[in-house]
C-alpha positions as CSV (number, residue, x, y, z in Angstrom):
1,M,12.9,-5.6,-20.7
2,L,15.8,-6.1,-18.8
3,P,18.7,-8.0,-20.4
4,A,20.1,-11.0,-18.5
5,L,18.0,-10.6,-15.4
6,D,19.0,-13.6,-13.3
7,L,16.4,-13.5,-10.2
8,A,18.2,-16.5,-8.8
9,A,21.9,-15.2,-8.7
10,P,23.5,-15.7,-5.3
11,G,24.2,-12.9,-3.0
12,K,22.6,-9.2,-3.5
13,T,22.3,-7.8,-6.9
14,I,20.9,-4.4,-8.3
15,H,19.2,-3.9,-11.4
16,D,18.2,-0.6,-13.4
17,L,14.4,-0.7,-14.2
18,G,14.7,2.3,-16.4
19,P,14.6,0.4,-19.8
20,I,11.5,-1.1,-18.9
21,A,9.6,2.0,-19.2
22,G,11.3,3.5,-22.1
23,P,13.1,6.7,-22.4
24,L,10.9,9.6,-20.6
25,E,12.0,13.2,-20.2
26,G,13.5,13.9,-17.2
27,V,12.9,10.2,-15.5
28,V,16.1,8.2,-14.6
29,G,14.4,5.1,-13.6
30,D,14.7,3.0,-10.3
31,I,16.0,-0.2,-8.9
32,L,15.2,-3.9,-8.3
33,C,17.1,-5.4,-5.6
34,C,17.5,-9.3,-5.4
35,I,18.9,-11.0,-2.5
36,N,19.3,-14.8,-2.6
37,N,20.8,-17.0,0.1
38,G,20.0,-20.6,-0.4
39,E,16.6,-22.5,-0.2
40,G,13.9,-21.0,1.4
41,P,10.7,-18.9,1.0
42,S,10.7,-16.0,-1.5
43,V,8.9,-12.6,-1.5
44,L,8.3,-9.6,-3.5
45,L,8.2,-6.2,-1.6
46,L,6.6,-3.8,-4.1
47,G,6.3,-0.1,-3.4
48,G,5.2,3.1,-5.2
49,I,2.6,1.6,-7.5
50,H,0.9,5.3,-6.7
51,G,3.8,7.6,-7.3
52,D,2.9,9.8,-4.2
53,E,3.1,7.3,-1.6
54,Y,6.5,8.0,-0.5
55,E,6.4,6.3,3.0
56,A,6.6,2.9,1.2
57,Q,9.5,4.0,-1.0
58,I,11.4,5.3,1.8
59,V,11.1,2.1,3.9
60,L,11.8,-0.2,0.7
61,R,14.8,1.7,0.0
62,R,16.3,1.6,3.3
63,L,15.7,-2.4,3.6
64,A,17.1,-2.8,-0.1
65,E,20.4,-0.7,1.3
66,R,20.6,-2.5,4.9
67,L,19.6,-6.2,4.3
68,S,22.4,-8.4,3.4
69,P,22.6,-12.1,2.2
70,T,23.4,-13.4,5.6
71,N,20.1,-12.0,7.0
72,V,18.1,-13.9,4.5
73,T,16.8,-17.5,3.8
74,G,15.4,-18.0,0.4
75,R,14.9,-14.7,-1.7
76,I,13.6,-11.2,-1.1
77,L,13.1,-9.1,-4.4
78,I,12.6,-5.1,-3.5
79,V,11.3,-2.7,-5.5
80,P,11.1,0.5,-3.9
81,S,9.2,2.5,-6.5
82,I,7.7,0.6,-9.4
83,N,5.9,3.7,-10.7
84,F,9.2,5.8,-10.9
85,P,7.8,8.1,-13.9
86,A,5.3,9.3,-11.4
87,S,7.3,9.3,-8.1
88,E,10.1,11.3,-9.6
89,K,7.6,13.8,-10.9
90,G,5.9,14.1,-7.5
91,K,2.4,12.9,-9.2
92,R,0.3,10.0,-8.2
93,L,0.0,9.0,-11.7
94,S,2.5,8.8,-14.5
95,P,2.4,12.1,-16.3
96,F,3.5,10.3,-19.6
97,D,0.1,8.4,-19.8
98,G,-2.2,9.6,-17.0
99,Q,-3.1,5.9,-16.0
100,N,-3.7,4.5,-12.4
101,M,-1.1,1.7,-12.2
102,N,-3.4,0.0,-9.7
103,R,-6.2,-0.5,-12.1
104,C,-3.6,-1.5,-15.0
105,F,-2.6,-5.1,-14.1
106,P,-1.4,-7.5,-15.4
107,G,-0.2,-5.1,-18.0
108,K,1.0,-5.0,-21.7
109,A,4.5,-5.8,-22.6
110,D,3.9,-3.5,-25.7
111,G,1.8,-0.9,-24.1
112,T,2.0,2.5,-22.3
113,P,5.0,3.1,-19.7
114,T,2.7,2.4,-17.1
115,E,1.4,-1.1,-18.6
116,R,4.9,-2.3,-19.5
117,L,5.9,-1.8,-15.9
118,C,2.9,-3.8,-14.8
119,A,3.6,-6.5,-17.2
120,F,7.2,-6.9,-15.9
121,V,5.8,-7.2,-12.4
122,T,3.4,-10.2,-13.3
123,G,5.4,-11.7,-16.3
124,Q,8.7,-11.7,-14.4
125,L,8.7,-11.1,-10.7
126,F,5.6,-12.8,-9.8
127,P,6.6,-16.3,-11.2
128,A,9.9,-15.8,-9.1
129,V,8.3,-15.6,-5.4
130,D,5.8,-17.2,-3.2
131,L,4.1,-14.1,-1.7
132,L,3.4,-10.5,-2.8
133,I,3.6,-7.8,-0.4
134,D,2.3,-4.7,-2.0
135,V,3.1,-1.7,0.2
136,H,1.0,1.4,0.0
137,A,0.2,4.8,1.9
138,G,-2.3,7.6,1.7
139,G,-0.7,9.5,-0.6
140,S,-1.5,13.5,-0.7
141,D,-5.1,13.0,-0.5
142,V,-6.1,11.0,2.6
143,S,-4.4,9.6,5.7
144,V,-5.0,6.0,6.6
145,V,-4.4,3.9,9.8
146,P,-1.7,1.4,9.7
147,M,-3.5,-1.8,8.4
148,V,-3.2,-4.9,6.3
149,F,-5.4,-7.0,4.0
150,G,-4.5,-10.1,1.9
151,F,-5.6,-12.6,-0.7
152,T,-4.8,-16.4,-1.4
153,T,-6.2,-19.4,-3.6
154,S,-6.4,-23.0,-2.9
155,S,-3.4,-23.4,-5.2
156,S,-1.1,-20.6,-3.6
157,K,2.1,-21.4,-1.6
158,V,0.3,-19.6,1.3
159,D,-2.8,-21.1,2.4
160,D,-5.5,-19.2,4.3
161,A,-4.4,-20.1,7.8
162,G,-0.9,-19.0,6.9
163,L,-2.0,-15.8,5.4
164,N,-4.0,-14.9,8.4
165,A,-1.1,-15.7,10.8
166,L,1.4,-13.6,8.8
167,M,-1.3,-10.5,8.8
168,E,-1.4,-10.8,12.6
169,A,2.4,-11.1,12.9
170,W,2.5,-7.2,11.6
171,G,1.8,-6.0,15.0
172,Y,-0.8,-3.9,13.5
173,R,-4.2,-3.0,15.2
174,F,-6.3,-3.5,12.1
175,V,-6.8,-6.2,9.5
176,Q,-9.2,-5.7,7.0
177,H,-11.0,-8.1,4.9
178,I,-12.3,-7.1,1.5
179,D,-13.2,-8.2,-2.0
180,G,-10.0,-7.8,-4.3
181,I,-10.0,-6.1,-7.8
182,D,-8.5,-8.1,-10.6
183,E,-6.8,-5.0,-12.1
184,T,-4.8,-4.1,-8.9
185,A,-1.4,-5.8,-8.2
186,C,-2.9,-7.7,-5.6
187,G,-5.8,-8.9,-7.7
188,A,-3.5,-10.1,-10.7
189,A,-1.5,-12.0,-8.0
190,K,-4.6,-13.8,-7.0
191,L,-5.4,-14.8,-10.5
192,A,-1.8,-16.0,-10.7
193,D,-2.1,-18.0,-7.6
194,L,0.2,-16.1,-5.9
195,A,-0.8,-15.2,-2.3
196,S,-0.6,-11.4,-1.6
197,I,-0.8,-8.9,1.3
198,E,-1.5,-5.2,0.9
199,V,0.0,-2.8,3.4
200,E,-1.6,0.7,4.1
201,G,-0.8,3.4,6.6
202,G,0.1,7.0,6.6
203,G,-0.5,9.7,4.2
204,G,-0.3,13.4,3.9
205,R,2.9,14.8,5.6
206,M,5.5,12.0,6.3
207,K,6.0,11.5,10.1
208,T,8.7,9.5,11.6
209,A,6.7,7.3,13.7
210,E,4.4,6.0,10.5
211,L,7.8,5.4,8.9
212,E,9.0,3.4,11.9
213,I,5.4,1.4,12.1
214,M,5.6,0.7,8.6
215,E,9.3,-0.7,8.9
216,S,8.8,-2.6,12.0
217,G,5.8,-4.4,10.5
218,L,7.6,-5.5,7.7
219,L,10.4,-6.9,9.3
220,R,8.3,-8.8,11.8
221,A,6.3,-10.0,8.9
222,L,9.4,-11.2,6.9
223,A,10.6,-12.9,9.8
224,A,7.2,-14.9,10.3
225,F,7.5,-15.9,6.9
226,G,10.8,-17.4,7.4
227,V,12.7,-15.3,4.8
228,L,14.5,-13.1,7.2
229,K,16.3,-13.6,10.5
230,P,14.3,-12.0,13.4
231,Q,15.1,-8.3,13.7
232,L,12.7,-7.3,16.2
233,A,10.8,-9.2,19.0
234,P,7.4,-10.6,17.8
235,M,4.1,-9.0,18.8
236,P,1.1,-10.9,19.9
237,F,-1.9,-9.9,18.0
238,E,-4.3,-7.7,20.0
239,G,-6.1,-6.0,17.0
240,V,-9.5,-6.1,15.3
241,H,-10.3,-7.9,12.2
242,F,-13.0,-5.8,10.2
243,S,-14.7,-5.2,7.0
244,A,-15.1,-2.0,5.0
245,G,-17.0,-1.0,2.2
246,P,-18.8,2.0,0.7
247,E,-21.6,2.1,3.5
248,G,-19.0,3.2,5.7
249,H,-18.1,6.3,3.5
250,Y,-19.2,9.7,4.8
251,L,-18.9,12.4,2.0
252,A,-19.4,16.2,1.2
253,S,-22.6,17.2,0.5
254,R,-21.5,20.2,-1.1
255,P,-18.1,22.3,-1.6
256,A,-17.1,23.0,1.9
257,L,-14.0,23.1,4.2
258,I,-13.7,20.1,6.3
259,E,-13.0,20.2,10.2
260,H,-12.4,16.5,11.8
261,C,-13.9,15.8,15.0
262,V,-12.6,12.5,15.5
263,S,-9.0,10.9,14.9
264,L,-7.9,8.3,12.8
265,G,-8.5,4.9,14.3
266,D,-11.1,6.3,16.9
267,E,-14.1,3.8,17.5
268,V,-17.3,5.7,17.0
269,A,-20.9,4.9,17.3
270,K,-23.6,5.3,14.5
271,G,-24.9,8.7,14.4
272,Q,-21.6,10.3,16.2
273,L,-20.3,13.4,15.0
274,V,-17.3,12.6,13.0
275,A,-16.7,15.9,11.3
276,R,-18.2,19.3,10.3
277,I,-18.3,20.9,7.1
278,H,-18.1,24.8,6.9
279,P,-19.2,27.3,4.1
280,T,-16.7,28.6,1.9
281,L,-18.4,31.8,1.4
282,G,-21.3,34.2,2.4
283,S,-22.4,35.9,5.6
284,E,-23.5,32.7,7.6
285,A,-20.8,30.8,9.4
286,M,-23.0,27.9,10.5
287,A,-21.2,24.3,10.0
288,E,-23.2,21.4,9.1
289,D,-22.7,18.2,10.9
290,V,-21.3,15.0,9.3
291,L,-22.6,11.8,11.4
292,A,-21.1,8.4,11.4
293,P,-23.0,6.2,8.9
294,L,-22.5,3.1,11.3
295,A,-20.4,1.9,14.2
296,G,-16.9,1.0,13.8
297,F,-13.2,2.5,13.5
298,V,-12.2,5.5,11.4
299,L,-9.9,4.2,9.0
300,R,-9.3,7.1,6.5
301,Q,-9.6,10.8,6.4
302,T,-9.0,13.4,3.7
303,E,-5.9,15.4,4.0
304,H,-7.7,18.4,2.2
305,A,-9.2,21.3,3.9
306,F,-11.5,22.1,1.0
307,V,-13.5,19.3,-0.6
308,N,-15.9,19.1,-3.4
309,K,-19.4,17.7,-3.3
310,G,-19.3,13.8,-3.3
311,Q,-15.6,13.9,-1.9
312,L,-14.5,11.4,0.5
313,I,-14.2,13.1,4.2
314,G,-13.7,9.6,5.6
315,N,-14.5,5.9,6.0
316,I,-15.4,3.5,9.0
317,G,-14.6,-0.3,9.1
318,T,-16.9,-2.7,10.9
319,P,-15.5,-5.2,13.3
320,L,-16.2,-8.8,12.2
């Protein structure tokens, strides 16, 4: 663990997280940025749980560089890439242990590099804040609409009403309501009575517009939480609250090439054509239609042209 880590030190301090994972060939480590300015709310911005979700890492590194203590009331902790053993190798999972970090919480202080990094987050960072914001993207596999979802408990410092108001403050079109998974960062936070919000958006190739959406959403949310002076005008919520589960997934029936017939965020009817799967060989070119399993909004689409049988093509969320 880090020696003499003082998360309450006034001003802005930068800490090297490399020693937590231990010496790893070809890996330098990454930073923890602590910004403190008096009494007020406190938040942890966590990025890079999946190493190939680079949008979050870019945006959080920008915030770590740009935000000054004079902008802050309370405490902001920023970890641009907690899974730096994966991100520095261009991988989704750490090549040193092959573990999915978002199924390894709360971690083990004497475990694998991934487990040690998880244990640091839950053991040292969670107790120092009132709110976790876990920032994700689609990675190399899927593209995702900008959306948020969150969790709280009766003992959290942010209650249900406050959490809902914060999610709507993002200015995003979509707010998801789902059951959590204990082994994720947000699941571990809930078990520790720490309110959390997970951010999604982007994936595949990084696009300027998606980076701007992610950054502006975070700035609005931090201002609404009271930890950051407003940088942008607030946006009234005009979006959709929805649920999403496996019943909204549409999968490949066989190895095939995927043609998307709708766009991310589109509203579709049950039975509407959403994709076609094309054969990869043979003399027949006839494609197979893929129909929406239910009515709702297209939330994710695969970034792969080729998919195997059972692989996700996309998924649909249902308005509440």
